[in-house]
Amino acid sequence: MATQTTAASLSAPLTLANGAVLPNRIAKAAMSEQLGDLRSGAPTGALETLYRHWSAGGLGLTITGNVMIDARSIGEPRNVIVEDDRHLDGLARWAAAARTGGTQAIVQLNHPGRQTPTGLSARVVAPSAIPVAIKGAFPTPRALTHAEILELIERFATTARLVCAAGFDGVQIHGAHGYLISQFLSPKANVRTDDWGGDPERRRRFLLEVAAAIRAEIGPEKILALKLNSADFQRGGFSEEESLAVIAELEAAGIHLLEISGGTYEAPAMAGTLAESTIAREAYFLEFAEQVRAVSSVPLMVTGGFRSGAAMQAALTAGAVDVIGLARPLALEPDLSRRLLAAPDHTRSQFALHTIGIRALDAAADLMWTQHQIHRLSDGKAPDPAYGPWRATLEALLGTGVNTFRRRRG
Ligand SMILES: Cc1cc2nc3c(=O)[nH]c(=O)nc-3n(C[C@H](O)[C@H](O)[C@H](O)COP(=O)(O)O)c2cc1C
C-alpha cells in the first residue's frame, strides 16, 4: 500500500512505500543538463559539482535530468546514456554527490521517440510514423515493430538496474512531455491497431509493461516514480480522463511517487508560456491534482509554476499534494530550498519567465536561459541573472552559446 500523508508542512519528512524517507517536501524536478560526455554519454564531473550544489541546498528529493536508455535515439546533444556497466564509476560519483545531506536521488529514464531533433540520431522511432508538427525540427519517425517494443521495455529495465546498482535511490519513468511513453499514451501520436494501440487500455500497455519490467529488475526496496501529463493540451491528444484512468492503475504497478506535469513540444504547457487561461493558479496543474486524489493514494508531486513558499505551504496543508516540484527556480537560486524550509511564509523565488515575445520561440528561449544558469553552476560559478533571453536565443541559434562550447569541448 502506498504511503500517503495529508496536511503536511514543507519541512515534514515523507515515507514512501519502499521505506525511503524524503527529509522534506521539496523536490528538484528533472532538468536536462546536457553534461554527459559527448562521445560516450558517461556522466561527467560537471554533474557532480552541479548536484552537490543542489543537494547542499536542502532538498528532500532530487530527480536527474533525463538519462537515455538507448544510444541510438537521444533527445539532446550530451545526454547521459546508460546501456551497460561502462559508466558505473561515474554514476556512483554522481549518485554520491546528489545524495549529499540526506537527499534521496533518483534518475529519470527516457527515450525521446519522435521528439528526436533532426540530425541528432540515425534511428528515429515512435509508436506510429507521425511526425511532431513543428516544421523541420523533427524527422518523420518509423513505426516500431512488436519485437522492437519488447526490446525497449527491456532497455528501460536494464538502465534502471544499472543506476540503482551505482547507488541511486531509484528511478523515475519519464511518461510526460511528448516523449516515447507519452507518445504511446496519445491517440494523436499512436494510431496502432495491434497490442499497443487502438484503445486507451492498449495505449497505456507500454507504460505499464515498462513499470513492471523495472520493478522486477530493481526489487521492492528502490523508488519507482512516474512523471505523467495531466493532459497534452491538444485537441485529440492524451486527455485528463485518460490520464486519470492511467493513474488509477499505478499503485498496482508498484509506482511509489507520481509527478504531474503537462504538455509536449507542440504545446509546451509545462513551460508556462501558454495563454493565461491555462495558468489559473501559481501551480498550473494543481486543479488536476485534486482529481488525482479521488482515484489514487500514491503520493503526489506537482511541478510547474510554484514560486512562493506560501503557495507551496497552502497546497501541502490543503492535502492537495505531498511533494512540491521545483525546476527553473533552482537553476537561478540553488539555495532556494534551504530558504523555503527556514521561512516558508517569507520566501519567494525571484525566477520570472525569460521570453522574447515571439510565441513560437518563447518556451525555447526560457529553456536556453535556464540551461545557461545550470551550466554556470556546474562550472562552480554563481548564476548570472543579467543574462538576457535574447542572448540565450541568439547564442542557441548561432551555435555560440555555452551549450555549443561544451558540445565542442566534448
Ligand atoms: C532546461 C530545462 C530542462 C528540462 N528537462 C526536463 C527533463 O529532462 N525531464 C523532465 O521531465 N522535465 C524537464 N524539464 C521540465 C521541468 O521538469 C518542469 O516540469 C518545468 O520546468 C516546470 O516546472 P517549473 O515551473 O518549476 O520550472 C526541463 C525544464 C527546463 C527549463
CSV table of C-alpha atoms and ligand atoms in Angstrom, one decimal:
chain,number,residue,atom,x,y,z
A,1,MET,CA,0.0,0.0,0.0
A,2,ALA,CA,1.4,3.4,-0.9
A,3,THR,CA,2.1,5.8,1.9
A,4,GLN,CA,0.1,9.0,1.7
A,5,THR,CA,0.1,11.8,4.1
A,6,THR,CA,-2.0,14.9,4.1
A,7,ALA,CA,-1.8,18.3,5.7
A,8,ALA,CA,2.0,18.4,6.0
A,9,SER,CA,4.4,21.3,6.2
A,10,LEU,CA,7.3,21.9,3.8
A,11,SER,CA,9.8,20.5,6.3
A,12,ALA,CA,7.9,17.4,7.2
A,13,PRO,CA,9.5,14.1,6.2
A,14,LEU,CA,7.7,11.8,3.8
A,15,THR,CA,8.0,8.0,3.9
A,16,LEU,CA,7.4,6.3,0.6
A,17,ALA,CA,6.0,2.7,0.1
A,18,ASN,CA,9.5,1.2,-0.2
A,19,GLY,CA,10.5,2.7,3.2
A,20,ALA,CA,12.6,5.6,1.7
A,21,VAL,CA,12.3,8.8,3.7
A,22,LEU,CA,12.4,12.1,2.0
A,23,PRO,CA,13.7,14.5,4.6
A,24,ASN,CA,11.4,17.3,3.4
A,25,ARG,CA,8.7,18.0,0.8
A,26,ILE,CA,10.8,19.9,-1.7
A,27,ALA,CA,11.9,18.1,-4.9
A,28,LYS,CA,14.1,19.2,-7.7
A,29,ALA,CA,12.3,18.2,-10.8
A,30,ALA,CA,14.2,16.8,-13.8
A,31,MET,CA,16.1,19.4,-15.9
A,32,SER,CA,18.1,18.0,-18.8
A,33,GLU,CA,21.7,19.1,-18.0
A,34,GLN,CA,23.4,18.1,-21.3
A,35,LEU,CA,26.5,17.5,-19.4
A,36,GLY,CA,27.3,13.9,-20.4
A,37,ASP,CA,30.5,13.1,-22.3
A,38,LEU,CA,29.9,13.9,-26.0
A,39,ARG,CA,31.3,10.7,-27.3
A,40,SER,CA,30.4,8.0,-24.7
A,41,GLY,CA,27.4,9.5,-22.8
A,42,ALA,CA,29.2,9.0,-19.5
A,43,PRO,CA,28.3,11.3,-16.6
A,44,THR,CA,31.0,14.0,-16.1
A,45,GLY,CA,32.5,15.7,-13.1
A,46,ALA,CA,30.4,18.8,-14.0
A,47,LEU,CA,27.3,16.8,-13.0
A,48,GLU,CA,28.8,16.0,-9.6
A,49,THR,CA,29.6,19.7,-9.0
A,50,LEU,CA,26.0,20.7,-10.0
A,51,TYR,CA,24.2,18.1,-7.9
A,52,ARG,CA,26.4,18.6,-4.8
A,53,HIS,CA,25.5,22.2,-5.0
A,54,TRP,CA,21.7,21.5,-5.4
A,55,SER,CA,21.6,18.9,-2.6
A,56,ALA,CA,23.5,21.1,-0.2
A,57,GLY,CA,20.6,23.5,-0.6
A,58,GLY,CA,18.5,21.0,1.4
A,59,LEU,CA,16.3,19.0,-1.0
A,60,GLY,CA,14.0,16.2,0.1
A,61,LEU,CA,14.3,14.6,-3.4
A,62,THR,CA,16.4,15.3,-6.4
A,63,ILE,CA,15.5,13.9,-9.9
A,64,THR,CA,18.2,13.9,-12.5
A,65,GLY,CA,17.7,15.3,-16.0
A,66,ASN,CA,16.5,12.7,-18.5
A,67,VAL,CA,19.0,9.8,-19.0
A,68,MET,CA,18.8,8.0,-22.3
A,69,ILE,CA,18.2,4.2,-22.3
A,70,ASP,CA,19.3,3.8,-25.9
A,71,ALA,CA,22.3,5.4,-27.6
A,72,ARG,CA,20.7,5.0,-31.0
A,73,SER,CA,18.0,7.5,-30.1
A,74,ILE,CA,18.8,10.6,-27.9
A,75,GLY,CA,16.8,13.7,-27.2
A,76,GLU,CA,19.6,16.3,-27.0
A,77,PRO,CA,23.4,16.5,-27.5
A,78,ARG,CA,25.4,15.5,-24.5
A,79,ASN,CA,22.6,13.5,-22.8
A,80,VAL,CA,23.9,10.9,-20.3
A,81,ILE,CA,23.3,7.4,-21.8
A,82,VAL,CA,23.3,4.2,-19.7
A,83,GLU,CA,23.0,0.9,-21.6
A,84,ASP,CA,25.6,-1.3,-19.8
A,85,ASP,CA,28.0,-1.2,-16.9
A,86,ARG,CA,30.6,1.0,-18.7
A,87,HIS,CA,29.7,4.1,-16.7
A,88,LEU,CA,29.2,2.6,-13.2
A,89,ASP,CA,32.0,4.5,-11.6
A,90,GLY,CA,30.9,7.9,-12.9
A,91,LEU,CA,27.3,7.1,-12.0
A,92,ALA,CA,28.4,6.2,-8.4
A,93,ARG,CA,30.2,9.5,-8.0
A,94,TRP,CA,27.1,11.4,-9.4
A,95,ALA,CA,24.8,9.5,-7.0
A,96,ALA,CA,27.1,10.3,-4.0
A,97,ALA,CA,27.1,14.0,-4.9
A,98,ALA,CA,23.3,14.0,-5.4
A,99,ARG,CA,22.7,12.3,-2.1
A,100,THR,CA,24.6,15.0,-0.1
A,101,GLY,CA,22.8,15.9,3.1
A,102,GLY,CA,20.3,13.0,3.1
A,103,THR,CA,18.6,14.0,-0.2
A,104,GLN,CA,17.0,11.0,-1.9
A,105,ALA,CA,18.3,10.9,-5.5
A,106,ILE,CA,16.6,9.2,-8.4
A,107,VAL,CA,17.4,9.0,-12.2
A,108,GLN,CA,14.9,10.0,-14.8
A,109,LEU,CA,14.8,7.4,-17.6
A,110,ASN,CA,13.7,8.5,-21.1
A,111,HIS,CA,13.5,7.6,-24.7
A,112,PRO,CA,12.6,10.6,-27.0
A,113,GLY,CA,10.7,8.6,-29.6
A,114,ARG,CA,9.7,11.1,-32.4
A,115,GLN,CA,11.0,14.1,-30.4
A,116,THR,CA,14.5,13.3,-31.7
A,117,PRO,CA,15.7,16.5,-33.3
A,118,THR,CA,16.7,16.4,-37.0
A,119,GLY,CA,20.3,15.3,-37.5
A,120,LEU,CA,20.9,14.1,-33.9
A,121,SER,CA,20.2,10.4,-34.2
A,122,ALA,CA,20.2,7.9,-37.0
A,123,ARG,CA,17.3,6.0,-35.6
A,124,VAL,CA,14.0,7.9,-35.1
A,125,VAL,CA,11.2,5.6,-34.0
A,126,ALA,CA,7.8,6.0,-32.4
A,127,PRO,CA,4.6,4.1,-32.0
A,128,SER,CA,3.4,5.4,-35.4
A,129,ALA,CA,5.0,7.1,-38.3
A,130,ILE,CA,3.5,10.5,-37.4
A,131,PRO,CA,6.0,13.4,-37.1
A,132,VAL,CA,5.9,16.2,-34.5
A,133,ALA,CA,4.0,19.1,-36.0
A,134,ILE,CA,6.9,21.6,-35.9
A,135,LYS,CA,8.3,22.0,-39.5
A,136,GLY,CA,11.9,21.0,-40.0
A,137,ALA,CA,12.7,20.4,-36.4
A,138,PHE,CA,12.0,16.7,-36.1
A,139,PRO,CA,12.1,14.0,-38.9
A,140,THR,CA,9.2,11.6,-39.6
A,141,PRO,CA,9.7,8.6,-37.3
A,142,ARG,CA,9.5,5.0,-38.3
A,143,ALA,CA,6.8,2.9,-36.5
A,144,LEU,CA,8.3,0.4,-34.0
A,145,THR,CA,7.8,-3.3,-34.6
A,146,HIS,CA,6.4,-5.5,-31.9
A,147,ALA,CA,9.8,-7.0,-31.3
A,148,GLU,CA,11.4,-3.6,-31.0
A,149,ILE,CA,8.8,-2.5,-28.5
A,150,LEU,CA,9.7,-5.5,-26.3
A,151,GLU,CA,13.4,-4.7,-26.6
A,152,LEU,CA,12.8,-1.1,-25.5
A,153,ILE,CA,10.9,-2.3,-22.4
A,154,GLU,CA,14.0,-4.4,-21.6
A,155,ARG,CA,16.2,-1.4,-22.1
A,156,PHE,CA,14.3,0.7,-19.6
A,157,ALA,CA,14.6,-2.1,-17.0
A,158,THR,CA,18.4,-2.6,-17.7
A,159,THR,CA,19.1,1.1,-17.3
A,160,ALA,CA,17.1,1.2,-14.1
A,161,ARG,CA,19.1,-1.8,-12.7
A,162,LEU,CA,22.4,-0.2,-13.5
A,163,VAL,CA,21.7,3.2,-12.0
A,164,CYS,CA,20.4,1.6,-8.8
A,165,ALA,CA,23.4,-0.6,-8.6
A,166,ALA,CA,25.6,2.5,-8.9
A,167,GLY,CA,24.0,3.9,-5.8
A,168,PHE,CA,20.9,5.9,-6.8
A,169,ASP,CA,17.8,5.5,-4.7
A,170,GLY,CA,15.6,4.6,-7.6
A,171,VAL,CA,14.3,5.8,-10.9
A,172,GLN,CA,11.6,8.0,-12.4
A,173,ILE,CA,10.0,6.9,-15.7
A,174,HIS,CA,9.5,9.9,-18.0
A,175,GLY,CA,5.9,9.4,-19.2
A,176,ALA,CA,5.3,13.1,-19.8
A,177,HIS,CA,6.1,16.0,-22.3
A,178,GLY,CA,5.5,14.1,-25.5
A,179,TYR,CA,8.4,11.6,-25.4
A,180,LEU,CA,8.1,8.0,-26.3
A,181,ILE,CA,5.9,6.8,-23.4
A,182,SER,CA,3.7,9.9,-23.7
A,183,GLN,CA,3.5,9.2,-27.5
A,184,PHE,CA,2.2,5.7,-26.8
A,185,LEU,CA,-0.4,7.2,-24.5
A,186,SER,CA,-1.6,9.8,-27.0
A,187,PRO,CA,-4.4,8.9,-29.5
A,188,LYS,CA,-2.9,11.6,-31.8
A,189,ALA,CA,0.6,10.1,-31.9
A,190,ASN,CA,-0.3,6.4,-31.5
A,191,VAL,CA,-2.7,5.1,-34.2
A,192,ARG,CA,-1.6,1.5,-34.0
A,193,THR,CA,-4.3,-1.2,-34.0
A,194,ASP,CA,-2.2,-4.0,-32.5
A,195,ASP,CA,-1.5,-4.9,-28.8
A,196,TRP,CA,0.0,-1.4,-28.3
A,197,GLY,CA,-2.8,0.9,-29.6
A,198,GLY,CA,-6.3,1.3,-30.7
A,199,ASP,CA,-8.0,2.0,-27.3
A,200,PRO,CA,-6.9,3.5,-24.0
A,201,GLU,CA,-6.1,0.2,-22.4
A,202,ARG,CA,-3.7,-0.8,-25.2
A,203,ARG,CA,-2.2,2.7,-25.4
A,204,ARG,CA,-1.2,2.5,-21.7
A,205,ARG,CA,0.2,-1.0,-22.0
A,206,PHE,CA,3.7,0.2,-22.9
A,207,LEU,CA,3.9,2.3,-19.8
A,208,LEU,CA,2.6,-0.4,-17.5
A,209,GLU,CA,4.9,-3.0,-19.0
A,210,VAL,CA,7.9,-0.7,-18.6
A,211,ALA,CA,6.9,-0.2,-14.9
A,212,ALA,CA,6.5,-3.9,-14.3
A,213,ALA,CA,9.9,-4.7,-16.0
A,214,ILE,CA,11.7,-2.0,-14.0
A,215,ARG,CA,10.1,-3.2,-10.7
A,216,ALA,CA,11.2,-6.8,-11.4
A,217,GLU,CA,14.8,-5.6,-12.0
A,218,ILE,CA,15.2,-3.1,-9.1
A,219,GLY,CA,13.2,-5.0,-6.5
A,220,PRO,CA,10.8,-3.6,-3.9
A,221,GLU,CA,13.3,-1.5,-2.0
A,222,LYS,CA,14.1,1.1,-4.6
A,223,ILE,CA,11.9,4.1,-5.5
A,224,LEU,CA,9.9,3.8,-8.7
A,225,ALA,CA,8.4,7.1,-9.7
A,226,LEU,CA,6.5,8.3,-12.8
A,227,LYS,CA,6.2,11.7,-14.4
A,228,LEU,CA,2.9,11.9,-16.3
A,229,ASN,CA,1.0,14.5,-18.2
A,230,SER,CA,-2.3,15.7,-16.8
A,231,ALA,CA,-3.1,16.2,-20.5
A,232,ASP,CA,-1.3,17.0,-23.7
A,233,PHE,CA,-3.2,20.3,-24.1
A,234,GLN,CA,-4.0,19.5,-27.7
A,235,ARG,CA,-7.3,18.6,-29.4
A,236,GLY,CA,-7.3,14.8,-29.9
A,237,GLY,CA,-4.3,14.3,-27.6
A,238,PHE,CA,-4.0,12.5,-24.2
A,239,SER,CA,-6.9,13.8,-22.2
A,240,GLU,CA,-7.4,14.3,-18.4
A,241,GLU,CA,-9.9,11.5,-18.5
A,242,GLU,CA,-7.3,9.1,-19.9
A,243,SER,CA,-4.6,10.4,-17.6
A,244,LEU,CA,-6.9,9.6,-14.6
A,245,ALA,CA,-7.5,6.1,-15.9
A,246,VAL,CA,-3.8,5.5,-16.1
A,247,ILE,CA,-3.3,6.9,-12.6
A,248,ALA,CA,-5.9,4.5,-11.2
A,249,GLU,CA,-3.6,1.6,-12.2
A,250,LEU,CA,-0.3,3.0,-10.8
A,251,GLU,CA,-0.5,1.6,-7.3
A,252,ALA,CA,-0.9,-1.9,-8.6
A,253,ALA,CA,2.0,-1.2,-11.0
A,254,GLY,CA,4.3,-0.6,-8.0
A,255,ILE,CA,4.7,3.2,-8.5
A,256,HIS,CA,5.8,4.9,-5.3
A,257,LEU,CA,5.5,8.6,-6.4
A,258,LEU,CA,3.5,10.3,-9.1
A,259,GLU,CA,4.7,13.6,-10.5
A,260,ILE,CA,2.1,15.6,-12.5
A,261,SER,CA,3.1,17.9,-15.4
A,262,GLY,CA,1.6,18.5,-18.8
A,263,GLY,CA,2.2,19.4,-22.4
A,264,THR,CA,4.6,18.4,-25.3
A,265,TYR,CA,7.0,20.2,-27.6
A,266,GLU,CA,4.0,21.0,-29.8
A,267,ALA,CA,2.1,22.6,-26.9
A,268,PRO,CA,4.6,23.3,-24.1
A,269,ALA,CA,2.2,23.7,-21.1
A,270,MET,CA,5.0,22.7,-18.7
A,271,ALA,CA,6.9,25.9,-19.5
A,272,GLY,CA,4.0,28.2,-18.5
A,273,THR,CA,4.2,30.2,-21.7
A,274,LEU,CA,0.7,29.3,-23.0
A,275,ALA,CA,-2.3,31.5,-22.7
A,276,GLU,CA,-3.1,33.0,-19.3
A,277,SER,CA,-6.2,30.8,-19.0
A,278,THR,CA,-4.1,27.7,-18.6
A,279,ILE,CA,-2.2,29.3,-15.7
A,280,ALA,CA,-5.1,29.7,-13.3
A,281,ARG,CA,-3.1,29.5,-10.1
A,282,GLU,CA,0.6,29.7,-9.3
A,283,ALA,CA,1.0,26.0,-9.8
A,284,TYR,CA,-0.8,25.3,-13.1
A,285,PHE,CA,-1.5,21.6,-12.6
A,286,LEU,CA,-2.9,21.9,-9.1
A,287,GLU,CA,-6.6,21.6,-10.1
A,288,PHE,CA,-5.9,18.3,-11.8
A,289,ALA,CA,-4.2,17.1,-8.6
A,290,GLU,CA,-7.5,17.3,-6.8
A,291,GLN,CA,-9.0,14.9,-9.3
A,292,VAL,CA,-6.0,12.6,-8.9
A,293,ARG,CA,-6.6,12.3,-5.1
A,294,ALA,CA,-10.0,10.9,-5.9
A,295,VAL,CA,-8.6,7.9,-7.9
A,296,SER,CA,-5.2,7.2,-6.3
A,297,SER,CA,-3.5,7.2,-3.0
A,298,VAL,CA,0.0,7.2,-4.5
A,299,PRO,CA,2.0,10.1,-3.0
A,300,LEU,CA,1.7,13.1,-5.4
A,301,MET,CA,4.2,15.6,-6.6
A,302,VAL,CA,3.1,18.6,-8.7
A,303,THR,CA,5.6,20.5,-10.8
A,304,GLY,CA,5.1,23.7,-12.8
A,305,GLY,CA,4.8,27.3,-11.6
A,306,PHE,CA,5.4,27.0,-7.8
A,307,ARG,CA,7.3,30.2,-6.8
A,308,SER,CA,6.2,31.2,-3.3
A,309,GLY,CA,6.6,29.4,0.0
A,310,ALA,CA,3.0,30.5,0.9
A,311,ALA,CA,1.5,28.8,-2.2
A,312,MET,CA,3.6,25.6,-1.6
A,313,GLN,CA,2.6,25.5,2.1
A,314,ALA,CA,-1.1,26.1,1.1
A,315,ALA,CA,-1.0,23.2,-1.4
A,316,LEU,CA,0.5,20.9,1.3
A,317,THR,CA,-1.7,21.9,4.2
A,318,ALA,CA,-4.8,21.6,2.0
A,319,GLY,CA,-3.7,18.0,1.3
A,320,ALA,CA,-3.7,18.7,-2.4
A,321,VAL,CA,-0.1,17.4,-2.9
A,322,ASP,CA,2.6,15.6,-0.9
A,323,VAL,CA,5.7,16.9,-2.6
A,324,ILE,CA,6.4,20.3,-4.3
A,325,GLY,CA,8.3,20.0,-7.5
A,326,LEU,CA,10.7,22.9,-8.5
A,327,ALA,CA,12.7,23.2,-11.7
A,328,ARG,CA,13.7,26.6,-13.1
A,329,PRO,CA,13.8,28.5,-9.8
A,330,LEU,CA,16.6,26.1,-8.6
A,331,ALA,CA,18.7,27.0,-11.6
A,332,LEU,CA,18.7,30.6,-10.6
A,333,GLU,CA,18.6,30.1,-6.8
A,334,PRO,CA,20.2,26.8,-5.9
A,335,ASP,CA,19.8,27.5,-2.2
A,336,LEU,CA,16.1,28.3,-2.6
A,337,SER,CA,15.0,25.1,-0.8
A,338,ARG,CA,17.0,25.9,2.3
A,339,ARG,CA,15.5,29.4,2.5
A,340,LEU,CA,12.0,28.0,1.9
A,341,LEU,CA,12.4,25.5,4.7
A,342,ALA,CA,13.7,28.2,7.1
A,343,ALA,CA,10.9,30.8,6.4
A,344,PRO,CA,8.2,29.5,4.0
A,345,ASP,CA,5.9,32.4,4.5
A,346,HIS,CA,8.6,35.0,3.6
A,347,THR,CA,10.4,33.3,0.8
A,348,ARG,CA,9.6,33.7,-2.9
A,349,SER,CA,11.7,32.7,-5.9
A,350,GLN,CA,13.0,35.6,-8.0
A,351,PHE,CA,12.6,33.5,-11.1
A,352,ALA,CA,10.5,35.0,-13.9
A,353,LEU,CA,9.9,33.8,-17.4
A,354,HIS,CA,12.7,34.8,-19.8
A,355,THR,CA,10.8,35.2,-23.0
A,356,ILE,CA,11.4,37.3,-26.2
A,357,GLY,CA,7.8,37.9,-27.2
A,358,ILE,CA,7.8,35.5,-30.2
A,359,ARG,CA,5.4,32.9,-29.2
A,360,ALA,CA,6.9,30.1,-31.2
A,361,LEU,CA,10.3,30.7,-29.6
A,362,ASP,CA,9.3,31.7,-26.0
A,363,ALA,CA,9.5,28.3,-24.4
A,364,ALA,CA,12.8,27.6,-26.1
A,365,ALA,CA,14.3,31.0,-25.0
A,366,ASP,CA,13.3,30.3,-21.4
A,367,LEU,CA,14.8,26.8,-21.6
A,368,MET,CA,18.1,28.0,-23.0
A,369,TRP,CA,18.3,30.8,-20.4
A,370,THR,CA,17.7,28.3,-17.7
A,371,GLN,CA,20.3,25.8,-19.1
A,372,HIS,CA,22.9,28.6,-19.2
A,373,GLN,CA,22.5,29.0,-15.5
A,374,ILE,CA,22.7,25.3,-14.9
A,375,HIS,CA,26.0,25.2,-16.8
A,376,ARG,CA,27.4,28.0,-14.8
A,377,LEU,CA,26.5,26.1,-11.6
A,378,SER,CA,28.2,23.0,-13.0
A,379,ASP,CA,31.3,25.1,-13.5
A,380,GLY,CA,31.3,26.2,-9.9
A,381,LYS,CA,30.1,29.7,-10.9
A,382,ALA,CA,27.2,31.7,-9.5
A,383,PRO,CA,24.1,32.1,-11.7
A,384,ASP,CA,24.0,35.3,-13.8
A,385,PRO,CA,20.6,37.0,-13.6
A,386,ALA,CA,21.7,39.7,-16.0
A,387,TYR,CA,22.0,37.2,-18.9
A,388,GLY,CA,19.2,38.0,-21.3
A,389,PRO,CA,16.7,35.8,-23.1
A,390,TRP,CA,17.6,37.3,-26.5
A,391,ARG,CA,21.2,36.5,-25.9
A,392,ALA,CA,20.2,32.9,-24.9
A,393,THR,CA,18.1,32.5,-28.0
A,394,LEU,CA,20.7,34.0,-30.4
A,395,GLU,CA,23.5,32.1,-29.0
A,396,ALA,CA,21.5,28.9,-29.3
A,397,LEU,CA,20.5,29.7,-32.9
A,398,LEU,CA,24.0,30.8,-33.9
A,399,GLY,CA,25.7,27.9,-32.0
A,400,THR,CA,27.9,30.2,-30.0
A,401,GLY,CA,26.4,29.7,-26.5
A,402,VAL,CA,27.7,27.9,-23.6
A,403,ASN,CA,25.9,24.7,-24.7
A,404,THR,CA,27.7,24.7,-28.1
A,405,PHE,CA,31.0,25.4,-26.4
A,406,ARG,CA,30.5,22.4,-24.2
A,407,ARG,CA,29.4,20.3,-27.0
A,408,ARG,CA,32.6,21.0,-29.0
A,409,ARG,CA,34.8,20.5,-25.9
A,410,GLY,CA,33.3,17.0,-25.6
B,1,LIG,C1,16.3,23.5,-19.0
B,1,LIG,C2,15.2,22.6,-18.7
B,1,LIG,C3,15.3,21.2,-18.9
B,1,LIG,C4,14.3,20.3,-18.6
B,1,LIG,N1,14.4,19.0,-18.7
B,1,LIG,C5,13.5,18.1,-18.3
B,1,LIG,C6,13.7,16.7,-18.3
B,1,LIG,O1,14.8,16.2,-18.7
B,1,LIG,N2,12.7,15.9,-17.9
B,1,LIG,C7,11.5,16.4,-17.5
B,1,LIG,O2,10.7,15.6,-17.1
B,1,LIG,N3,11.3,17.7,-17.5
B,1,LIG,C8,12.2,18.6,-17.9
B,1,LIG,N4,12.0,19.9,-17.8
B,1,LIG,C9,10.7,20.4,-17.2
B,1,LIG,C10,10.8,20.6,-15.7
B,1,LIG,O3,11.0,19.4,-15.0
B,1,LIG,C11,9.4,21.2,-15.2
B,1,LIG,O4,8.4,20.3,-15.4
B,1,LIG,C12,9.1,22.6,-15.8
B,1,LIG,O5,10.3,23.4,-15.9
B,1,LIG,C13,8.0,23.3,-15.0
B,1,LIG,O6,8.5,23.5,-13.6
B,1,LIG,P1,9.0,24.9,-13.1
B,1,LIG,O7,7.9,25.9,-13.3
B,1,LIG,O8,9.2,24.7,-11.6
B,1,LIG,O9,10.2,25.2,-13.8
B,1,LIG,C14,13.0,20.8,-18.1
B,1,LIG,C15,12.9,22.2,-17.9
B,1,LIG,C16,13.9,23.1,-18.2
B,1,LIG,C17,13.8,24.5,-18.0
